[in-house]
Coordinates of C-alpha atoms and ligand atoms in Angstrom, one line a residue:
M133 CA -5.6 -25.6 -13.9
S134 CA -2.6 -23.7 -15.6
R135 CA 1.0 -26.0 -15.4
A136 CA 2.5 -23.2 -12.7
T137 CA -0.7 -23.9 -10.5
E138 CA -0.4 -27.8 -10.6
R139 CA 2.9 -27.3 -9.1
L140 CA 2.0 -25.3 -6.4
K141 CA -0.4 -27.6 -5.3
I142 CA 1.6 -30.5 -5.1
V143 CA 4.6 -28.6 -3.4
L144 CA 2.5 -27.3 -1.2
N145 CA 1.0 -30.8 -0.3
H146 CA 4.5 -32.3 0.3
L147 CA 5.2 -29.0 2.1
D148 CA 2.2 -29.5 4.3
R149 CA 3.5 -33.4 5.2
S150 CA 6.3 -32.3 5.5
N151 CA 6.1 -29.5 8.2
A152 CA 4.0 -31.9 9.4
A153 CA 6.4 -34.9 9.7
R154 CA 9.2 -32.2 11.1
A155 CA 6.4 -31.1 13.6
S156 CA 6.4 -33.9 15.5
F157 CA 9.6 -35.7 16.2
T158 CA 11.7 -31.3 16.8
S159 CA 8.8 -29.5 18.9
S160 CA 10.5 -28.9 21.4
Q161 CA 13.1 -27.3 19.0
N162 CA 12.5 -23.7 16.9
V163 CA 11.9 -25.5 13.7
S164 CA 12.7 -23.9 10.7
Y165 CA 10.5 -24.6 7.9
H166 CA 12.2 -24.5 4.3
H167 CA 10.6 -22.1 1.6
P168 CA 10.8 -24.1 -1.6
Q169 CA 11.2 -21.4 -4.3
A170 CA 7.4 -22.5 -5.9
L171 CA 6.5 -20.6 -3.0
R172 CA 8.3 -17.4 -3.5
Y173 CA 4.9 -15.0 -1.9
T174 CA 4.3 -16.5 0.7
L175 CA 5.4 -17.6 4.5
D176 CA 4.1 -20.8 5.7
T177 CA 2.1 -19.8 9.0
D178 CA -1.2 -21.1 9.8
T179 CA -3.0 -18.4 8.5
L180 CA -3.2 -18.0 4.9
S181 CA -5.2 -21.7 3.5
P182 CA -3.3 -23.1 0.7
E183 CA -5.7 -22.0 -1.6
Q184 CA -5.2 -18.7 -1.0
R185 CA -1.1 -19.1 -0.2
I186 CA -2.0 -20.5 -3.8
A187 CA -3.8 -17.0 -4.9
Y188 CA -1.4 -14.7 -3.9
E189 CA 1.6 -16.3 -5.1
E190 CA -0.4 -16.1 -8.7
D191 CA -2.1 -12.8 -8.5
G192 CA 0.1 -10.5 -6.0
F193 CA -3.0 -9.9 -3.8
I194 CA -5.9 -11.7 -1.5
L195 CA -9.0 -9.9 -0.6
I196 CA -10.6 -10.3 2.9
R197 CA -14.4 -9.7 3.2
N198 CA -15.3 -8.1 6.5
L199 CA -11.7 -7.3 8.6
V200 CA -11.7 -4.5 10.2
S201 CA -14.3 -3.9 12.5
E202 CA -17.6 -1.4 12.1
E203 CA -16.7 0.1 15.5
D204 CA -12.8 0.9 14.8
I205 CA -14.0 2.0 11.7
D206 CA -16.0 4.2 12.6
R207 CA -13.1 5.7 15.5
F208 CA -10.1 6.0 12.4
R209 CA -13.2 8.4 10.3
A210 CA -13.8 10.2 13.8
E211 CA -10.4 11.1 14.1
F212 CA -9.9 11.8 10.7
E213 CA -13.1 14.8 11.0
R214 CA -10.6 16.2 14.3
I215 CA -8.3 16.5 11.8
C216 CA -9.9 18.3 9.2
K217 CA -11.2 20.7 11.4
R218 CA -7.4 21.3 13.2
E219 CA -8.6 20.1 16.2
V220 CA -5.3 17.9 16.4
Q221 CA -1.8 18.8 15.4
I222 CA 0.1 15.8 14.9
P223 CA 3.9 15.8 14.4
G224 CA 4.6 15.3 10.3
L225 CA 1.5 14.6 9.8
I226 CA 1.1 15.8 5.8
V227 CA -2.8 17.5 4.8
M228 CA -2.7 17.1 1.2
R229 CA -5.5 18.0 -1.6
D230 CA -6.7 17.2 -4.6
V231 CA -4.7 19.3 -7.0
A232 CA -7.9 20.8 -8.7
I233 CA -8.7 21.9 -5.8
A234 CA -5.5 23.3 -3.9
K235 CA -5.7 25.4 -6.9
S236 CA -9.2 26.7 -6.7
E237 CA -10.7 29.1 -3.9
F238 CA -14.1 28.5 -2.7
V239 CA -13.7 24.9 -1.4
A240 CA -14.4 24.5 2.8
E241 CA -11.3 23.4 4.7
E242 CA -12.3 19.9 5.7
K243 CA -14.1 19.7 2.9
A244 CA -10.3 20.3 0.2
V245 CA -8.5 17.5 1.3
S246 CA -7.7 14.4 -0.1
K247 CA -5.2 12.2 1.7
L248 CA -3.3 12.2 4.9
Q249 CA -0.1 11.2 4.5
D250 CA 2.4 9.8 7.4
F251 CA 0.1 9.3 11.1
Q252 CA 2.3 7.7 12.2
E253 CA 3.0 9.8 14.6
D254 CA -1.1 9.8 15.6
P255 CA -1.5 7.2 17.9
E256 CA -5.9 6.8 17.4
L257 CA -5.1 6.1 13.5
F258 CA -1.9 4.4 13.7
R259 CA -3.9 1.6 15.5
Y260 CA -5.3 0.8 12.8
C261 CA -1.4 -0.7 11.4
A262 CA -1.0 -2.3 15.0
L263 CA -4.7 -4.4 14.6
P264 CA -3.8 -8.2 15.5
E265 CA -6.3 -9.4 13.1
I266 CA -3.8 -7.3 10.3
L267 CA -0.9 -8.4 11.5
K268 CA -1.7 -11.1 11.2
Y269 CA -2.2 -11.8 7.8
V270 CA 1.4 -9.5 6.9
E271 CA 3.1 -11.9 8.4
C272 CA 2.4 -14.1 6.7
F273 CA 4.3 -11.8 3.7
T274 CA 7.1 -10.1 6.0
G275 CA 7.6 -12.7 9.0
P276 CA 7.7 -12.2 12.0
N277 CA 9.4 -8.4 13.0
I278 CA 7.0 -6.0 11.1
M279 CA 7.6 -2.5 10.3
A280 CA 5.0 -0.6 9.0
M281 CA 6.5 1.6 6.6
H282 CA 3.9 4.1 5.0
T283 CA 0.6 5.0 6.3
M284 CA -2.4 6.1 3.7
L285 CA -5.6 7.7 4.4
I286 CA -6.7 8.4 1.2
N287 CA -10.0 10.5 1.1
K288 CA -11.2 10.4 -3.1
P289 CA -12.9 13.2 -3.5
P290 CA -15.6 14.1 -5.7
D291 CA -14.0 14.4 -9.3
A292 CA -13.6 18.2 -10.1
G293 CA -14.5 17.3 -13.6
K294 CA -10.9 16.5 -14.6
K295 CA -10.4 13.7 -13.8
T296 CA -7.5 14.4 -11.0
S297 CA -9.1 12.0 -8.8
R298 CA -7.4 8.9 -10.9
H299 CA -4.7 6.9 -9.2
P300 CA -2.8 6.8 -12.6
M301 CA -1.4 3.2 -12.6
H302 CA 1.8 2.0 -10.7
Q303 CA 3.8 -0.3 -8.7
D304 CA 4.4 1.1 -4.7
L305 CA 7.4 -0.4 -5.3
H306 CA 8.6 2.3 -7.2
Y307 CA 8.1 4.9 -3.6
F308 CA 10.6 2.2 -1.4
P309 CA 14.6 2.2 -1.1
F310 CA 14.3 -1.2 0.5
R311 CA 13.8 -5.0 -0.5
P312 CA 13.9 -7.6 -0.9
A313 CA 10.4 -6.3 -2.4
D314 CA 9.0 -9.7 -1.7
R315 CA 9.3 -9.2 2.3
I316 CA 6.9 -5.5 1.8
V317 CA 3.3 -5.9 1.5
C318 CA 0.4 -2.9 1.6
S319 CA -2.7 -3.5 3.5
W320 CA -5.6 -1.5 1.9
T321 CA -8.8 -1.2 4.0
A322 CA -12.2 0.3 2.5
M323 CA -13.7 2.2 4.5
E324 CA -16.5 2.8 3.1
K325 CA -18.2 0.7 0.3
V326 CA -16.0 1.1 -3.0
N327 CA -16.7 0.8 -6.6
R328 CA -16.3 1.9 -10.2
Q329 CA -18.7 4.5 -9.2
N330 CA -16.6 6.1 -6.8
G331 CA -13.2 5.2 -8.1
C332 CA -12.4 1.5 -6.4
L333 CA -9.1 -0.1 -6.7
V334 CA -8.1 -1.6 -10.1
V335 CA -5.3 -4.1 -10.2
L336 CA -3.4 -6.0 -13.2
P337 CA -3.7 -9.4 -11.7
G338 CA -0.2 -11.3 -12.0
T339 CA 1.5 -8.2 -12.8
H340 CA 3.8 -8.3 -9.1
K341 CA 5.8 -11.5 -10.8
G342 CA 8.1 -8.9 -13.5
T343 CA 10.1 -6.4 -12.5
L344 CA 10.0 -2.5 -11.7
L345 CA 8.8 -0.3 -14.2
E346 CA 9.7 3.1 -15.2
H347 CA 7.3 5.6 -13.9
N348 CA 7.0 9.9 -14.6
Y349 CA 3.6 11.8 -14.6
P350 CA 1.6 10.8 -16.6
E351 CA 0.1 13.5 -19.5
W352 CA -3.5 13.9 -18.5
E353 CA -4.8 17.4 -19.4
G354 CA -6.6 18.6 -16.4
G355 CA -3.7 18.0 -14.6
V356 CA -1.5 15.5 -12.2
N357 CA -1.4 15.4 -8.4
K358 CA 2.1 15.2 -7.1
M359 CA 3.9 12.4 -6.8
Y360 CA 1.3 10.1 -8.8
H361 CA 3.4 8.6 -11.1
G362 CA 2.3 6.4 -13.5
V363 CA 4.2 3.0 -15.6
R364 CA 5.0 5.2 -18.2
N365 CA 4.6 1.3 -20.1
Y366 CA 2.3 -0.7 -19.9
D367 CA 0.3 -3.4 -21.3
P368 CA -2.9 -2.5 -21.9
Q369 CA -5.0 -5.8 -23.0
H370 CA -3.9 -7.7 -19.3
P371 CA -6.8 -8.4 -17.4
R372 CA -7.9 -5.5 -14.9
V373 CA -9.7 -6.6 -12.4
H374 CA -11.3 -3.9 -10.1
L375 CA -12.1 -4.4 -6.9
E376 CA -15.2 -3.8 -5.5
M377 CA -15.5 -4.3 -1.6
E378 CA -17.3 -3.3 1.7
K379 CA -16.7 -1.5 4.3
G380 CA -14.2 -3.3 6.3
D381 CA -12.8 -5.7 3.8
T382 CA -9.4 -5.0 2.9
V383 CA -7.0 -6.6 0.0
F384 CA -3.1 -7.5 1.1
F385 CA -0.9 -6.5 -2.0
H386 CA 2.5 -7.0 -3.3
P387 CA 4.9 -3.5 -3.9
L388 CA 5.2 -4.2 -7.2
L389 CA 1.4 -5.2 -8.6
I390 CA 0.4 -2.9 -11.2
H391 CA -2.7 -0.9 -9.5
G392 CA -4.9 3.0 -9.8
S393 CA -7.8 3.4 -9.2
G394 CA -10.8 4.9 -11.1
M395 CA -12.4 8.8 -10.6
N396 CA -15.0 9.8 -8.8
Q397 CA -18.3 9.8 -9.9
T398 CA -20.1 10.0 -6.6
K399 CA -20.1 13.4 -4.6
G400 CA -19.1 11.0 -1.8
F401 CA -15.8 11.1 -0.5
R402 CA -14.4 7.7 -0.4
K403 CA -12.0 6.7 2.2
A404 CA -9.9 3.9 2.8
I405 CA -7.5 3.6 5.5
S406 CA -3.7 1.5 4.9
C407 CA -0.9 1.2 5.4
H408 CA 2.9 -0.2 4.0
Y409 CA 4.7 -3.2 5.8
A410 CA 8.6 -4.4 5.5
S411 CA 10.3 -7.4 7.3
A412 CA 12.1 -5.2 9.9
D413 CA 15.3 -7.0 8.3
C414 CA 14.9 -6.0 4.9
Y415 CA 18.0 -3.8 3.8
Y416 CA 18.3 0.3 2.6
I417 CA 19.8 -0.3 -1.3
D418 CA 21.0 3.2 -3.5
V419 CA 18.5 4.5 -5.8
K420 CA 21.1 6.6 -7.6
G421 CA 21.7 5.8 -11.5
T422 CA 17.9 3.5 -11.7
T423 CA 14.3 5.2 -12.1
Q424 CA 13.7 5.7 -9.0
E425 CA 15.4 8.7 -8.5
N426 CA 13.3 11.0 -10.2
I427 CA 10.8 9.9 -7.2
S428 CA 13.8 10.2 -4.7
N429 CA 14.7 13.4 -6.2
E430 CA 10.9 15.3 -5.6
V431 CA 10.6 13.5 -2.0
K432 CA 14.0 14.6 -1.2
E433 CA 13.3 17.9 -1.6
I434 CA 10.2 18.0 0.4
A435 CA 11.4 16.2 3.5
A436 CA 13.6 19.3 3.7
R437 CA 10.7 21.5 3.2
K438 CA 9.1 19.3 5.7
Y439 CA 11.6 18.9 8.6
G440 CA 13.3 21.9 7.8
V441 CA 16.5 20.3 7.0
D442 CA 19.0 20.6 4.1
D443 CA 19.6 18.5 1.9
T444 CA 21.5 15.9 3.4
I445 CA 18.6 14.2 4.0
T446 CA 18.6 10.5 1.6
F447 CA 16.1 9.8 0.4
Q448 CA 16.2 6.3 2.9
D449 CA 16.2 8.8 5.4
T450 CA 12.8 9.5 5.4
W451 CA 12.0 6.3 5.4
A452 CA 13.7 5.6 8.1
L453 CA 12.1 7.7 10.4
R454 CA 8.9 7.4 9.6
G455 CA 8.6 3.9 9.8
R456 CA 8.4 1.9 13.1
L457 CA 8.0 -1.0 14.4
V458 CA 5.0 -3.0 15.4
Q459 CA 5.3 -6.0 15.8
G460 CA 9.0 -8.5 17.0
E461 CA 12.3 -7.0 16.6
R462 CA 13.5 -3.9 14.5
I463 CA 16.7 -4.6 12.9
S464 CA 18.3 -3.5 9.8
L465 CA 15.7 -0.8 8.8
Ligands
MFK171 C1 6.4 9.9 -0.1 C2 5.2 8.7 -1.1 C3 5.7 7.7 -0.5 C4 4.1 6.3 -1.1 C5 4.8 5.1 -1.0 C6 3.2 4.5 -1.1 C7 2.6 4.6 -2.9 C8 2.0 6.1 -2.3 C9 1.9 6.1 -4.1 C10 1.3 7.6 -3.5 O1 0.2 7.4 -3.1 S1 2.1 8.7 -4.2 C11 1.7 9.8 -3.8 C12 2.4 10.9 -2.9 N1 1.9 11.7 -2.8 C13 2.5 13.2 -2.1 O2 3.5 12.5 -1.0 C14 2.4 14.2 -1.8 C15 2.3 15.2 -0.3 N2 1.8 16.0 -0.4 C16 2.9 16.8 -0.3 O3 4.0 16.5 0.0 C17 1.6 18.6 0.0 O4 0.5 18.2 0.1 C18 2.7 19.4 -1.2 C19 3.7 19.7 -1.3 C20 2.0 18.8 -2.5 C21 1.6 20.9 -1.3 O5 2.2 21.1 0.2 P1 1.3 22.6 0.7 O6 -0.3 21.7 1.9 O7 2.1 23.5 1.8 O8 0.8 23.0 -0.5 P2 0.6 24.3 -0.2 O9 -1.3 24.5 -0.2 O10 1.9 25.8 -0.1 O11 0.9 25.1 -2.0 C22 2.6 24.7 -2.3 C23 2.2 24.5 -4.0 O12 2.0 22.6 -4.3 C24 1.0 23.2 -5.2 N3 -0.3 21.5 -4.5 C25 -0.8 22.2 -3.9 N4 -1.3 20.4 -3.8 C26 -1.3 20.5 -4.7 C27 -0.5 19.2 -5.0 N5 -2.0 17.7 -5.1 N6 -0.7 18.1 -6.4 C28 0.0 18.8 -6.9 N7 0.3 20.3 -6.5 C29 0.0 20.6 -5.4 C30 -0.3 24.1 -5.1 O13 -1.2 24.2 -5.7 C31 0.8 25.2 -5.1 O14 1.6 24.9 -5.6 P3 1.9 27.1 -6.3 O15 3.5 27.1 -6.4 O16 2.2 27.0 -7.5 O17 1.2 28.0 -6.0
ATP172 N1 -7.4 8.3 -20.2 C1 -6.8 7.5 -19.4 N2 -5.3 7.2 -19.4 C2 -4.6 6.2 -18.4 N3 -4.9 6.0 -17.5 C3 -6.6 5.9 -17.0 C4 -7.1 6.5 -17.9 N4 -8.3 6.3 -17.5 C5 -8.3 5.4 -16.1 N5 -7.5 5.4 -15.8 C6 -6.1 4.2 -15.1 O1 -6.6 3.1 -14.9 C7 -7.5 3.0 -13.5 C8 -8.4 3.3 -13.3 O2 -9.5 2.3 -14.1 P1 -10.9 2.4 -14.8 O3 -11.4 1.9 -15.8 O4 -11.6 1.6 -13.9 O5 -11.4 3.8 -15.0 P2 -12.4 4.9 -15.1 O6 -11.9 5.0 -16.5 O7 -11.8 6.3 -14.0 O8 -13.1 4.5 -15.0 P3 -15.0 3.2 -15.0 O9 -13.5 2.8 -16.6 O10 -14.5 2.2 -14.1 O11 -15.3 4.8 -15.7 C9 -6.6 3.9 -12.4 O12 -5.7 3.7 -12.2 C10 -7.1 5.2 -13.8 O13 -5.7 5.6 -13.3
AKG173 O1 -7.0 5.5 -4.9 C1 -6.3 4.5 -3.8 O2 -6.6 4.2 -2.8 C2 -5.3 4.0 -3.8 C3 -4.4 4.8 -3.8 C4 -3.1 4.1 -4.5 O3 -2.6 3.1 -4.4 C5 -1.5 4.3 -3.2 O4 -1.3 5.5 -3.0 O5 0.3 4.4 -3.3
FE2_174 FE1 -0.8 2.5 -4.6
MG175 MG1 -12.4 3.5 -17.4

């Protein structure tokens, strides 16, 4: 066991005892538990076991098996199909096609969809973001006031032969003009078996302890999807973990964790549904002069087209417009 793990165990052990002691003599008061620096990424709720807290502190992600029911996932899938067939129109929804497919001519409409973004106005899909079994975990990272900031259903297509189905290694925080990072978390649920063949998530454990790195388009011969920025430099020797998951398995991960996904080498579309949550008392930051300026400009450009407004809309506005409260009170986001 590493020294850092040892230290976390000691602190957790102490915290369990001191919280139990305080709870026993101040049970009628509103007790606010202390959060020692050693446990900077997780909060003290009853959901995570000490081992699970240590794992997230050290790795920056935690995989919970069999969290979302088959029935719910089948409903999300049915709604996805209705959207692809244009049986429903959802305000604000972005339907994205893979760059290799968007630029070719002979693909049926439903087959071309690689990703839905911003489904917050679709009551059926948005149910995912408010599932109690998901929020119970989210609260361990965000605290009790929770905003669903970004929603996606990813339908990774069979690779068209140009490797454009890959998602380059990145940190999700690159896209977010709000902080603190430690009070943001992504939940990502497999809608079917995901493995190395169909392009599962790949993570670099522990990279959430680093800083936000510079991102831009990778120099891939076959092309890169719009806004799929990658970390410019990361240590290629860093251990990687392929997250193979079954339908309903859910991974929660920190927005600084470096991750991506491989090529889909199967004939099926690999489906996952995800939401980025943030504590409602996170605050917006100005990204001018930072490494996030490049993505900010791209997002503003697309937003100006999408909402039919001029460039007075800020990067922060685009997030305030999409964010929805899912638990507690809406505060500053
Ligand atoms: C705000 C992002 C927040 C993410 C936060 C969490 C971390 C997530 C990490 C990511 O997922 S990053 C990727 C996020 N990607 C996006 O948000 C992109 C969303 N997609 C879109 O906005 C539209 O799909 C897009 C502007 C790319 C295309 O719009 P349309 O569907 O109206 O496309 P249209 O058919 O009119 O084609 C317009 C042009 O876009 C091109 N195009 C279409 N799909 C493309 C694609 N996938 N990649 C690159 N270019 C694409 C298309 O070929 C054409 O090029 P030309 O003008 O040269 O003819
Ligand atoms: N040549 C490359 N250059 C940069 N990034 C890459 C390259 N190949 C894969 N990646 C990225 O690495 C991550 C996945 O790694 P992985 O090695 O699993 O993918 P893969 O090479 O497509 O599949 P596999 O190695 O399982 O056959 C993805 O984020 C992918 O985009
Ligand atoms: O391939 C995937 O499903 C992961 C995509 C991803 O990391 C993202 O959209 O931020
Ligand atoms: Fe991501
Ligand atoms: Mg590889």
